[in-house]
CSV table of C-alpha atoms in Angstrom, one decimal:
chain,number,residue,atom,x,y,z
E,1,UNK,CA,0.0,0.0,0.0
E,2,UNK,CA,1.3,3.5,-0.8
E,3,UNK,CA,2.5,5.7,2.1
E,4,UNK,CA,1.8,9.4,2.3
E,5,UNK,CA,3.8,11.5,4.8
E,6,UNK,CA,2.4,14.8,6.0
E,7,UNK,CA,4.8,17.3,7.7
E,8,UNK,CA,2.7,20.2,9.0
E,9,UNK,CA,2.3,21.8,12.4
E,10,UNK,CA,-1.4,22.3,11.8
E,11,UNK,CA,-3.3,19.3,13.2
E,12,UNK,CA,-6.4,20.2,11.2
E,13,UNK,CA,-4.3,19.5,8.0
E,14,UNK,CA,-3.4,16.0,9.5
E,15,UNK,CA,-7.1,15.3,10.1
E,16,UNK,CA,-8.2,16.4,6.7
E,17,UNK,CA,-5.6,14.3,4.9
E,18,UNK,CA,-6.4,11.3,7.0
E,19,UNK,CA,-10.1,11.7,6.3
E,20,UNK,CA,-9.4,12.2,2.6
E,21,UNK,CA,-7.6,8.8,2.3
E,22,UNK,CA,-9.8,6.9,4.7
E,23,UNK,CA,-10.7,3.4,3.3
E,24,UNK,CA,-8.6,4.1,0.1
E,25,UNK,CA,-5.7,1.7,1.0
E,26,UNK,CA,-3.3,4.7,1.5
E,27,UNK,CA,-1.2,4.7,4.7
E,28,UNK,CA,-1.0,8.2,6.1
E,29,UNK,CA,1.7,9.2,8.5
E,30,UNK,CA,1.7,12.7,10.1
E,31,UNK,CA,4.1,14.8,12.1
E,32,UNK,CA,4.5,18.5,13.0
E,33,UNK,CA,8.3,18.8,13.5
E,34,UNK,CA,10.9,18.9,10.7
E,35,UNK,CA,13.4,16.6,12.4
E,36,UNK,CA,10.6,14.0,13.0
E,37,UNK,CA,9.8,14.2,9.3
E,38,UNK,CA,13.3,13.6,8.3
E,39,UNK,CA,13.5,10.5,10.5
E,40,UNK,CA,10.2,9.2,9.1
E,41,UNK,CA,11.6,9.5,5.6
E,42,UNK,CA,14.6,7.4,6.6
E,43,UNK,CA,12.5,4.7,8.3
E,44,UNK,CA,9.2,4.6,6.5
E,45,UNK,CA,10.2,5.4,2.9
E,46,UNK,CA,7.0,7.3,2.0
E,47,UNK,CA,5.8,7.4,-1.6
E,48,UNK,CA,4.7,11.0,-1.5
E,49,UNK,CA,5.2,14.0,0.9
E,50,UNK,CA,2.9,16.9,1.8
E,51,UNK,CA,5.2,19.6,3.3
E,52,UNK,CA,4.1,22.9,4.8
E,53,UNK,CA,6.3,25.7,3.6
E,54,UNK,CA,6.0,27.7,6.9
E,55,UNK,CA,6.7,25.3,9.8
E,56,UNK,CA,7.2,26.9,13.2
E,57,UNK,CA,10.8,25.9,13.7
E,58,UNK,CA,11.9,25.4,10.1
E,59,UNK,CA,11.5,26.7,6.6
E,60,UNK,CA,9.8,24.1,4.4
E,61,UNK,CA,11.8,25.2,1.3
E,62,UNK,CA,15.1,24.7,3.1
E,63,UNK,CA,13.9,21.4,4.5
E,64,UNK,CA,13.1,20.2,1.0
E,65,UNK,CA,16.8,20.5,0.1
E,66,UNK,CA,17.7,18.1,2.9
E,67,UNK,CA,14.9,15.8,1.8
E,68,UNK,CA,16.2,15.7,-1.8
E,69,UNK,CA,19.5,14.5,-0.5
E,70,UNK,CA,17.8,11.7,1.5
E,71,UNK,CA,15.4,10.6,-1.3
E,72,UNK,CA,15.8,12.4,-4.6
E,73,UNK,CA,12.8,10.6,-6.2
E,74,UNK,CA,10.3,11.5,-3.4
E,75,UNK,CA,7.5,13.7,-4.9
E,76,UNK,CA,7.2,16.7,-2.6
E,77,UNK,CA,3.9,18.6,-2.6
E,78,UNK,CA,4.2,21.9,-0.8
E,79,UNK,CA,1.3,23.3,1.2
E,80,UNK,CA,1.2,27.1,1.4
E,81,UNK,CA,-1.2,29.9,2.4
E,82,UNK,CA,0.6,32.3,0.2
E,83,UNK,CA,-0.8,32.6,-3.4
E,84,UNK,CA,2.1,34.5,-4.9
E,85,UNK,CA,4.4,33.8,-7.8
E,86,UNK,CA,7.6,34.0,-5.8
E,87,UNK,CA,6.6,31.1,-3.5
E,88,UNK,CA,5.6,29.0,-6.5
E,89,UNK,CA,8.9,29.7,-8.3
E,90,UNK,CA,11.0,28.9,-5.2
E,91,UNK,CA,9.0,25.7,-4.5
E,92,UNK,CA,9.6,24.4,-8.1
E,93,UNK,CA,13.3,25.4,-8.0
E,94,UNK,CA,13.7,23.2,-4.9
E,95,UNK,CA,12.4,20.2,-6.8
E,96,UNK,CA,8.7,20.3,-5.8
E,97,UNK,CA,6.3,18.0,-7.6
E,98,UNK,CA,3.5,20.7,-7.1
E,99,UNK,CA,1.9,22.8,-4.5
E,100,UNK,CA,-1.5,23.2,-2.8
E,101,UNK,CA,-3.1,26.3,-1.4
E,102,UNK,CA,-4.8,26.6,2.0
E,103,UNK,CA,-7.6,26.0,2.8
E,104,UNK,CA,-7.1,22.5,1.3
E,105,UNK,CA,-9.7,21.0,-0.9
E,106,UNK,CA,-10.1,17.2,-0.3
E,107,UNK,CA,-10.6,16.4,-4.0
E,108,UNK,CA,-7.6,18.4,-5.1
E,109,UNK,CA,-5.5,16.8,-2.4
E,110,UNK,CA,-6.5,13.3,-3.5
E,111,UNK,CA,-6.1,13.9,-7.2
E,112,UNK,CA,-2.6,15.4,-6.8
E,113,UNK,CA,-1.4,12.8,-4.3
E,114,UNK,CA,-2.6,10.0,-6.6
E,115,UNK,CA,-0.7,11.5,-9.5
E,116,UNK,CA,2.4,11.8,-7.3
E,117,UNK,CA,2.0,8.1,-6.4
E,118,UNK,CA,2.0,7.2,-10.1
E,119,UNK,CA,5.1,9.2,-10.7
E,120,UNK,CA,6.8,7.6,-7.7
E,121,UNK,CA,5.9,4.1,-9.1
E,122,UNK,CA,7.4,4.9,-12.5
E,123,UNK,CA,10.6,6.1,-11.0
E,124,UNK,CA,11.0,3.4,-8.3
E,125,UNK,CA,10.1,0.3,-10.3
E,126,UNK,CA,13.2,-0.6,-12.3
E,127,UNK,CA,12.9,-2.4,-15.7
E,128,UNK,CA,15.1,-5.4,-16.1
E,129,UNK,CA,16.1,-6.9,-19.5
E,130,UNK,CA,16.1,-10.6,-18.7
E,131,UNK,CA,14.2,-13.8,-19.3
E,132,UNK,CA,10.8,-14.6,-17.9
E,133,UNK,CA,12.2,-17.5,-15.8
E,134,UNK,CA,14.1,-15.0,-13.6
E,135,UNK,CA,11.5,-13.6,-11.3
E,136,UNK,CA,13.4,-12.7,-8.2
E,137,UNK,CA,14.2,-9.2,-9.2
E,138,UNK,CA,12.0,-6.3,-8.0
E,139,UNK,CA,10.4,-4.2,-10.6
E,140,UNK,CA,9.2,-4.9,-14.2
E,141,UNK,CA,10.6,-7.3,-16.7
E,142,UNK,CA,11.2,-6.9,-20.4
E,143,UNK,CA,10.4,-10.5,-21.4
E,144,UNK,CA,11.7,-12.0,-24.7
E,145,UNK,CA,14.5,-13.8,-26.5
E,146,UNK,CA,13.4,-13.3,-30.1
E,147,UNK,CA,15.9,-11.6,-32.4
E,148,UNK,CA,13.7,-8.6,-32.6
E,149,UNK,CA,13.7,-8.1,-28.8
E,150,UNK,CA,17.4,-8.8,-28.5
E,151,UNK,CA,18.0,-6.0,-31.0
E,152,UNK,CA,15.8,-3.7,-28.8
E,153,UNK,CA,17.8,-4.6,-25.7
E,154,UNK,CA,21.0,-3.7,-27.5
E,155,UNK,CA,19.7,-0.4,-28.6
E,156,UNK,CA,18.5,0.4,-25.0
E,157,UNK,CA,22.0,-0.4,-23.8
E,158,UNK,CA,23.6,1.9,-26.4
E,159,UNK,CA,21.3,4.9,-26.1
E,160,UNK,CA,20.5,4.9,-22.3
E,161,UNK,CA,23.8,6.5,-21.2
E,162,UNK,CA,23.7,9.1,-24.0
E,163,UNK,CA,21.7,12.3,-23.2
E,164,UNK,CA,19.8,12.4,-26.5
E,165,UNK,CA,16.2,12.3,-27.6
E,166,UNK,CA,14.8,8.8,-28.4
E,167,UNK,CA,11.8,7.9,-30.6
E,168,UNK,CA,10.0,4.6,-29.9
E,169,UNK,CA,7.9,3.2,-32.7
E,170,UNK,CA,5.4,0.3,-32.3
E,171,UNK,CA,1.8,-0.8,-32.5
E,172,UNK,CA,-0.6,-0.2,-29.6
E,173,UNK,CA,0.1,-2.6,-26.7
E,174,UNK,CA,3.7,-3.5,-27.5
E,175,UNK,CA,5.1,-2.0,-24.4
E,176,UNK,CA,6.5,1.4,-25.4
E,177,UNK,CA,6.3,2.9,-21.9
E,178,UNK,CA,8.2,0.0,-20.5
E,179,UNK,CA,11.0,0.6,-23.0
E,180,UNK,CA,11.0,4.3,-22.1
E,181,UNK,CA,11.3,3.5,-18.4
E,182,UNK,CA,14.2,1.0,-19.2
E,183,UNK,CA,16.1,3.8,-20.9
E,184,UNK,CA,15.5,6.1,-17.9
E,185,UNK,CA,16.6,3.5,-15.3
E,186,UNK,CA,19.8,2.9,-17.2
E,187,UNK,CA,20.6,6.6,-17.8
E,188,UNK,CA,22.6,9.2,-16.0
E,189,UNK,CA,19.3,10.9,-15.0
E,190,UNK,CA,18.0,7.8,-13.1
E,191,UNK,CA,18.1,9.6,-9.8
E,192,UNK,CA,16.0,12.5,-11.1
E,193,UNK,CA,12.4,12.8,-12.0
E,194,UNK,CA,10.5,10.7,-14.6
E,195,UNK,CA,7.1,11.7,-15.9
E,196,UNK,CA,4.8,10.3,-18.5
E,197,UNK,CA,2.0,12.0,-20.4
E,198,UNK,CA,-0.3,10.7,-23.1
E,199,UNK,CA,-0.7,13.3,-25.8
E,200,UNK,CA,-3.8,11.7,-27.2
E,201,UNK,CA,-5.7,11.7,-23.9
E,202,UNK,CA,-6.0,15.5,-23.6
E,203,UNK,CA,-7.4,18.4,-25.7
E,204,UNK,CA,-4.9,20.9,-27.2
E,205,UNK,CA,-5.4,23.5,-24.4
E,206,UNK,CA,-5.1,20.9,-21.6
E,207,UNK,CA,-2.1,19.3,-23.2
E,208,UNK,CA,-0.3,22.6,-23.5
E,209,UNK,CA,-1.2,23.4,-19.9
E,210,UNK,CA,0.1,20.0,-18.7
E,211,UNK,CA,3.4,20.3,-20.6
E,212,UNK,CA,4.2,24.0,-20.2
E,213,UNK,CA,1.9,25.2,-17.3
E,214,UNK,CA,-0.3,28.2,-17.3
E,215,UNK,CA,-0.7,31.5,-15.6
E,216,UNK,CA,-3.8,32.5,-13.6
E,217,UNK,CA,-6.5,33.8,-16.0
E,218,UNK,CA,-4.8,32.2,-19.0
E,219,UNK,CA,-8.1,30.6,-20.0
E,220,UNK,CA,-11.6,29.9,-18.5
E,221,UNK,CA,-11.1,28.0,-15.3
E,222,UNK,CA,-7.5,28.9,-14.8
E,223,UNK,CA,-8.0,30.2,-11.3
E,224,UNK,CA,-4.3,29.9,-10.2
E,225,UNK,CA,-0.9,29.3,-11.7
E,226,UNK,CA,-0.2,25.8,-12.8
E,227,UNK,CA,3.3,24.4,-13.1
E,228,UNK,CA,3.7,22.2,-16.1
E,229,UNK,CA,5.6,18.9,-16.6
E,230,UNK,CA,8.6,20.5,-18.3
E,231,UNK,CA,9.1,22.7,-15.3
E,232,UNK,CA,8.4,20.0,-12.7
E,233,UNK,CA,10.8,17.6,-14.4
E,234,UNK,CA,13.8,19.9,-14.7
E,235,UNK,CA,16.9,17.7,-14.7
E,236,UNK,CA,14.9,14.6,-15.4
E,237,UNK,CA,13.2,12.6,-18.2
E,238,UNK,CA,9.8,13.1,-19.8
E,239,UNK,CA,8.0,10.4,-21.8
E,240,UNK,CA,5.6,11.8,-24.4
E,241,UNK,CA,3.4,9.0,-25.5
E,242,UNK,CA,1.3,9.2,-28.7
E,243,UNK,CA,3.4,12.1,-30.0
E,244,UNK,CA,1.6,11.9,-33.4
E,245,UNK,CA,-1.6,13.2,-31.8
E,246,UNK,CA,0.0,16.6,-30.9
E,247,UNK,CA,-1.6,19.6,-32.5
E,248,UNK,CA,0.6,21.9,-34.8
E,249,UNK,CA,0.6,24.6,-32.2
E,250,UNK,CA,1.9,22.3,-29.5
E,251,UNK,CA,4.4,20.8,-31.9
E,252,UNK,CA,5.9,24.2,-32.5
E,253,UNK,CA,6.4,24.8,-28.7
E,254,UNK,CA,7.9,21.4,-28.2
E,255,UNK,CA,10.3,22.0,-31.1
E,256,UNK,CA,11.5,25.3,-29.5
E,257,UNK,CA,12.0,23.5,-26.2
E,258,UNK,CA,14.1,20.9,-27.8
E,259,UNK,CA,16.2,23.5,-29.6
E,260,UNK,CA,16.6,26.0,-26.8
E,261,UNK,CA,15.5,24.3,-23.6
E,262,UNK,CA,13.3,27.4,-23.0
E,263,UNK,CA,9.5,28.0,-23.0
E,264,UNK,CA,6.8,30.2,-21.6
E,265,UNK,CA,3.7,29.1,-19.6
E,266,UNK,CA,0.4,29.4,-21.4
E,267,UNK,CA,-0.7,33.1,-20.9
E,268,UNK,CA,2.7,34.1,-19.6
E,269,UNK,CA,5.6,36.2,-20.9
E,270,UNK,CA,8.4,35.0,-18.5
E,271,UNK,CA,10.9,32.7,-20.3
E,272,UNK,CA,11.7,29.6,-18.3
E,273,UNK,CA,14.8,27.5,-18.8
E,274,UNK,CA,14.7,23.8,-18.2
E,275,UNK,CA,16.9,20.7,-18.7
E,276,UNK,CA,14.9,17.6,-19.7
E,277,UNK,CA,15.5,14.6,-21.8
E,278,UNK,CA,12.6,13.7,-24.0
E,279,UNK,CA,11.6,10.1,-24.9
E,280,UNK,CA,8.7,10.0,-27.3
E,281,UNK,CA,6.6,7.2,-28.8
E,282,UNK,CA,3.8,6.7,-31.3
E,283,UNK,CA,1.9,3.9,-33.1
E,284,UNK,CA,1.4,6.2,-36.1
E,285,UNK,CA,3.4,6.6,-39.4
E,286,UNK,CA,5.1,9.9,-38.7
E,287,UNK,CA,6.7,10.0,-42.2
E,288,UNK,CA,3.3,9.6,-43.8
E,289,UNK,CA,2.0,12.3,-41.5
E,290,UNK,CA,4.8,14.6,-42.6
E,291,UNK,CA,3.9,14.0,-46.2
E,292,UNK,CA,0.2,14.8,-45.4
E,293,UNK,CA,1.3,18.0,-43.6
E,294,UNK,CA,0.1,16.8,-40.2
E,295,UNK,CA,3.5,16.6,-38.5
E,296,UNK,CA,6.5,18.9,-38.6
E,297,UNK,CA,9.6,17.6,-40.3
E,298,UNK,CA,12.0,19.6,-38.1
E,299,UNK,CA,10.3,18.3,-35.0
E,300,UNK,CA,10.6,14.7,-36.3
E,301,UNK,CA,14.3,15.1,-36.8
E,302,UNK,CA,14.7,16.5,-33.3
E,303,UNK,CA,12.8,13.7,-31.7
E,304,UNK,CA,14.3,11.0,-33.9
E,305,UNK,CA,18.0,11.4,-32.8
E,306,UNK,CA,17.8,7.7,-32.0
E,307,UNK,CA,15.0,5.3,-33.0
E,308,UNK,CA,13.8,2.0,-31.5
E,309,UNK,CA,11.3,-0.1,-33.4
E,310,UNK,CA,9.3,-2.5,-31.2
E,311,UNK,CA,8.2,-5.6,-33.1
E,312,UNK,CA,4.5,-6.6,-32.8
E,313,UNK,CA,3.8,-9.7,-30.8
E,314,UNK,CA,2.8,-11.8,-33.9
E,315,UNK,CA,6.4,-11.4,-35.1
E,316,UNK,CA,8.1,-12.5,-31.8
E,317,UNK,CA,7.7,-16.3,-32.2
E,318,UNK,CA,8.6,-18.1,-29.0
E,319,UNK,CA,8.3,-15.0,-26.9
E,320,UNK,CA,4.6,-15.6,-26.6
E,321,UNK,CA,5.2,-18.7,-24.5
E,322,UNK,CA,7.7,-16.8,-22.3
E,323,UNK,CA,5.2,-14.0,-21.8
E,324,UNK,CA,2.5,-16.5,-20.9
E,325,UNK,CA,4.7,-18.1,-18.3
E,326,UNK,CA,5.7,-14.6,-16.9
E,327,UNK,CA,2.1,-13.3,-16.7
E,328,UNK,CA,0.8,-16.6,-15.4
E,329,UNK,CA,3.2,-16.3,-12.4
E,330,UNK,CA,2.3,-12.6,-11.9
E,331,UNK,CA,-1.5,-13.1,-12.1
E,332,UNK,CA,-1.4,-16.2,-9.8
E,333,UNK,CA,-0.1,-13.8,-7.1
E,334,UNK,CA,-2.5,-10.9,-7.8
E,335,UNK,CA,-5.6,-13.1,-8.3
E,336,UNK,CA,-4.6,-15.5,-5.5
E,337,UNK,CA,-4.9,-18.4,-8.0
E,338,UNK,CA,-2.9,-21.6,-8.3
E,339,UNK,CA,-2.8,-22.3,-12.0
E,340,UNK,CA,0.1,-24.6,-12.7
E,341,UNK,CA,0.2,-24.4,-16.5
E,342,UNK,CA,-1.6,-24.2,-19.9
E,343,UNK,CA,-2.6,-27.3,-21.9
E,344,UNK,CA,-0.8,-28.0,-25.2
E,345,UNK,CA,-4.0,-27.4,-27.1
E,346,UNK,CA,-4.5,-24.0,-25.5
E,347,UNK,CA,-0.9,-23.0,-26.2
E,348,UNK,CA,-1.2,-23.9,-29.9
E,349,UNK,CA,-4.5,-21.9,-30.0
E,350,UNK,CA,-2.7,-18.9,-28.5
E,351,UNK,CA,0.3,-19.2,-30.7
E,352,UNK,CA,-1.9,-19.2,-33.9
E,353,UNK,CA,-3.8,-16.1,-32.8
E,354,UNK,CA,-2.5,-12.8,-34.5
E,355,UNK,CA,-2.7,-10.7,-31.3
E,356,UNK,CA,-3.8,-7.3,-32.9
E,357,UNK,CA,-3.8,-5.8,-29.4
E,358,UNK,CA,-0.3,-7.2,-28.7
E,359,UNK,CA,0.9,-7.7,-25.1
E,360,UNK,CA,-1.9,-5.7,-23.6
E,361,UNK,CA,-4.4,-8.0,-25.2
E,362,UNK,CA,-2.5,-11.1,-24.2
E,363,UNK,CA,-2.6,-9.9,-20.6
E,364,UNK,CA,-6.3,-9.2,-20.7
E,365,UNK,CA,-7.2,-12.6,-22.2
E,366,UNK,CA,-5.0,-14.6,-19.9
E,367,UNK,CA,-6.4,-12.8,-16.9
E,368,UNK,CA,-10.0,-13.6,-17.9
E,369,UNK,CA,-9.1,-17.2,-18.6
E,370,UNK,CA,-7.6,-17.6,-15.2
E,371,UNK,CA,-10.8,-16.1,-13.6
E,372,UNK,CA,-12.9,-18.6,-15.6
E,373,UNK,CA,-10.6,-21.6,-14.7
E,374,UNK,CA,-12.0,-24.3,-12.4
E,375,UNK,CA,-8.8,-26.4,-12.2
E,376,UNK,CA,-5.0,-26.0,-12.1
E,377,UNK,CA,-4.6,-26.1,-15.9
E,378,UNK,CA,-5.9,-23.6,-18.5
E,379,UNK,CA,-7.7,-25.5,-21.3
E,380,UNK,CA,-9.1,-24.0,-24.5
E,381,UNK,CA,-12.7,-23.7,-23.1
E,382,UNK,CA,-11.6,-21.1,-20.6
E,383,UNK,CA,-10.5,-18.8,-23.3
E,384,UNK,CA,-12.8,-16.5,-25.4
E,385,UNK,CA,-14.6,-18.3,-28.2
E,386,UNK,CA,-13.1,-16.0,-30.8
E,387,UNK,CA,-9.6,-17.5,-30.2
E,388,UNK,CA,-10.9,-20.9,-31.4
E,389,UNK,CA,-11.9,-19.5,-34.9
E,390,UNK,CA,-10.0,-17.6,-37.6
E,391,UNK,CA,-8.1,-15.2,-35.4
E,392,UNK,CA,-10.6,-12.3,-35.4
E,393,UNK,CA,-10.4,-9.7,-32.7
E,394,UNK,CA,-11.8,-10.7,-29.3
E,395,UNK,CA,-15.3,-9.3,-29.1
E,396,UNK,CA,-16.5,-7.6,-25.9
E,397,UNK,CA,-19.7,-8.4,-24.2
E,398,UNK,CA,-21.4,-5.1,-25.0
E,399,UNK,CA,-23.6,-3.8,-27.7
E,400,UNK,CA,-22.0,-0.9,-29.5
E,401,UNK,CA,-24.8,0.6,-31.5
E,402,UNK,CA,-26.4,3.6,-29.8
E,403,UNK,CA,-29.8,2.5,-28.5
E,404,UNK,CA,-32.5,4.1,-26.5
E,405,UNK,CA,-32.1,1.8,-23.5
E,406,UNK,CA,-28.3,2.3,-23.2
E,407,UNK,CA,-28.7,2.6,-19.4
E,408,UNK,CA,-30.2,-0.8,-19.2
E,409,UNK,CA,-27.5,-2.2,-21.5
E,410,UNK,CA,-24.8,-0.7,-19.3
E,411,UNK,CA,-26.4,-2.3,-16.1
E,412,UNK,CA,-26.5,-5.6,-17.9
E,413,UNK,CA,-22.8,-5.2,-19.0
E,414,UNK,CA,-21.8,-4.5,-15.4
E,415,UNK,CA,-23.7,-7.6,-14.2
E,416,UNK,CA,-21.8,-9.7,-16.8
E,417,UNK,CA,-18.5,-8.3,-15.5
E,418,UNK,CA,-19.4,-9.1,-11.9
E,419,UNK,CA,-20.5,-12.6,-12.9
E,420,UNK,CA,-17.2,-13.2,-14.7
E,421,UNK,CA,-15.3,-12.0,-11.6
E,422,UNK,CA,-13.6,-9.2,-13.5
E,423,UNK,CA,-10.8,-7.3,-11.8
E,424,UNK,CA,-10.7,-4.6,-14.5
E,425,UNK,CA,-14.3,-3.3,-14.1
E,426,UNK,CA,-13.2,0.4,-14.1
E,427,UNK,CA,-11.3,0.2,-17.4
E,428,UNK,CA,-13.8,-2.1,-19.1
E,429,UNK,CA,-16.7,0.1,-18.1
E,430,UNK,CA,-14.9,3.2,-19.4
E,431,UNK,CA,-14.2,1.4,-22.7
E,432,UNK,CA,-17.8,0.5,-23.0
E,433,UNK,CA,-19.0,4.1,-22.5
E,434,UNK,CA,-16.3,5.5,-24.8
E,435,UNK,CA,-17.3,3.1,-27.6
E,436,UNK,CA,-21.0,4.1,-27.2
E,437,UNK,CA,-20.1,7.8,-27.2
E,438,UNK,CA,-17.8,7.7,-30.2
E,439,UNK,CA,-20.3,5.5,-32.2
E,440,UNK,CA,-23.1,7.9,-31.4
E,441,UNK,CA,-21.2,11.1,-32.4
E,442,UNK,CA,-19.9,9.5,-35.7
E,443,UNK,CA,-23.4,8.4,-36.5
E,444,UNK,CA,-24.6,12.0,-35.9
E,445,UNK,CA,-21.9,13.4,-38.1
E,446,UNK,CA,-22.5,10.7,-40.8
E,447,UNK,CA,-18.9,9.5,-40.4
E,448,UNK,CA,-17.2,12.9,-40.8
E,449,UNK,CA,-14.2,12.5,-38.5
E,450,UNK,CA,-13.3,16.1,-38.4
E,451,UNK,CA,-16.8,17.2,-37.2
E,452,UNK,CA,-16.8,14.3,-34.8
E,453,UNK,CA,-13.5,15.2,-33.3
E,454,UNK,CA,-14.6,18.8,-32.9
E,455,UNK,CA,-17.8,17.7,-31.1
E,456,UNK,CA,-15.8,15.4,-28.8
E,457,UNK,CA,-13.1,18.0,-28.1
E,458,UNK,CA,-10.2,15.8,-29.1
E,459,UNK,CA,-7.8,15.9,-32.1
E,460,UNK,CA,-8.6,14.0,-35.3
E,461,UNK,CA,-5.6,11.8,-34.8
E,462,UNK,CA,-6.8,10.9,-31.4
E,463,UNK,CA,-10.2,10.0,-32.8
E,464,UNK,CA,-8.6,7.8,-35.4
E,465,UNK,CA,-6.6,5.9,-32.8
E,466,UNK,CA,-9.8,5.4,-30.7
E,467,UNK,CA,-11.7,4.2,-33.8
E,468,UNK,CA,-9.0,1.7,-34.5
E,469,UNK,CA,-8.5,0.5,-30.9
E,470,UNK,CA,-12.3,0.2,-30.3
E,471,UNK,CA,-12.8,-1.8,-33.6
E,472,UNK,CA,-15.3,0.8,-34.9
E,473,UNK,CA,-15.8,0.7,-38.7
E,474,UNK,CA,-17.1,3.7,-40.8
E,475,UNK,CA,-19.1,2.7,-43.8
E,476,UNK,CA,-22.4,4.0,-44.9
E,477,UNK,CA,-23.6,2.9,-41.5
E,478,UNK,CA,-21.4,3.3,-38.4
E,479,UNK,CA,-20.8,-0.1,-36.8
E,480,UNK,CA,-18.4,-2.1,-34.7
E,481,UNK,CA,-16.9,-5.6,-34.6
E,482,UNK,CA,-18.7,-6.0,-31.3
């Protein structure tokens, strides 16, 4: 369970934080004295820290410097009653993850701390390049012995120590973020910050704000200054996933940052200097996008100092069996199962499947099969029926055509997930709703993707990715494989 340390001499802050994370699985530890806080960092190894800037006997900003020496990867969130630019600038210069203004808002505290936990996890969990049979190491494994993956390991080893931009290319679900983290953990910046951001998941305005920050009043809803990832991650590494979905305006700003390591916050005039290493990734054909005028050639050359191509799972041969062994061991622990193996018939069925969703799809199918299993061995009948046929994509148990009783359908879908013992209800429910929404909007716009993207408030590239990943087809009638 993640640990949250609070160093604040105000007991009402302690109570508010404890109440915020009650019954969430987060362990909260509180103290009001700086020296006690330093001792707790040494003994408890917290995953995030809420630190008051104005402690009675110490200055929080100066204390942060000592904390950085003790644990340079600990995300520090400052608490301050002073809403002024100098405080924010000083906080970020001392390596703060972000800051919160008093009086504290419970939802803001929870959202920010959970993001800090995610950042801590990415920085703390090392990525090892070894075979699936070696499971004693802590962290994540890059599993595979195929020639394609051996080439990937070699490239990681060559480029990780070099302080250059890296572009990772590969289909959805091939593990591009894992490769980015492997580069980070084997680099000279491994003791500094690592942050990941999905460019396809945010609208243009929100993406610019997340990357570069914004000033108070920069746009509707900007009620205070926000520090962006490039400022937060000064000295560290940023992973930009789905770089092909970045708008031309944001592309220009990222290009300038790569050229000069300088930028301005949205709505601001102050030029800020930073020092970040950028690792980017995409599943799109950037060269074709350049020809179509959708991606800047100069930015492509800046991002593509060193390129790593991840092979799709269908081209990795025997790696599928290694991955099955690896995930079987992992899911036995997380699901509290005792599956000892997979039958020969089921293995042959899995090897003949083309895996359009790659490793992410393999994980999902194996997890569901283990939940359905009634014995120690996985046999073909525990796997989705689609795997028994001609290798078409696995269909999901939800109707995707917009219908009047969508609420009833959603309730039925949730009931099916519960009956199947799903441990991924949140992501599966979100996917169901996303498919319904996109299908409905595409139907309303008669398949016009530009109009649909505008209605949805996302980029056209992001919409294309969602159409592909959700198996939505656009003919004269909008439909889906499901």
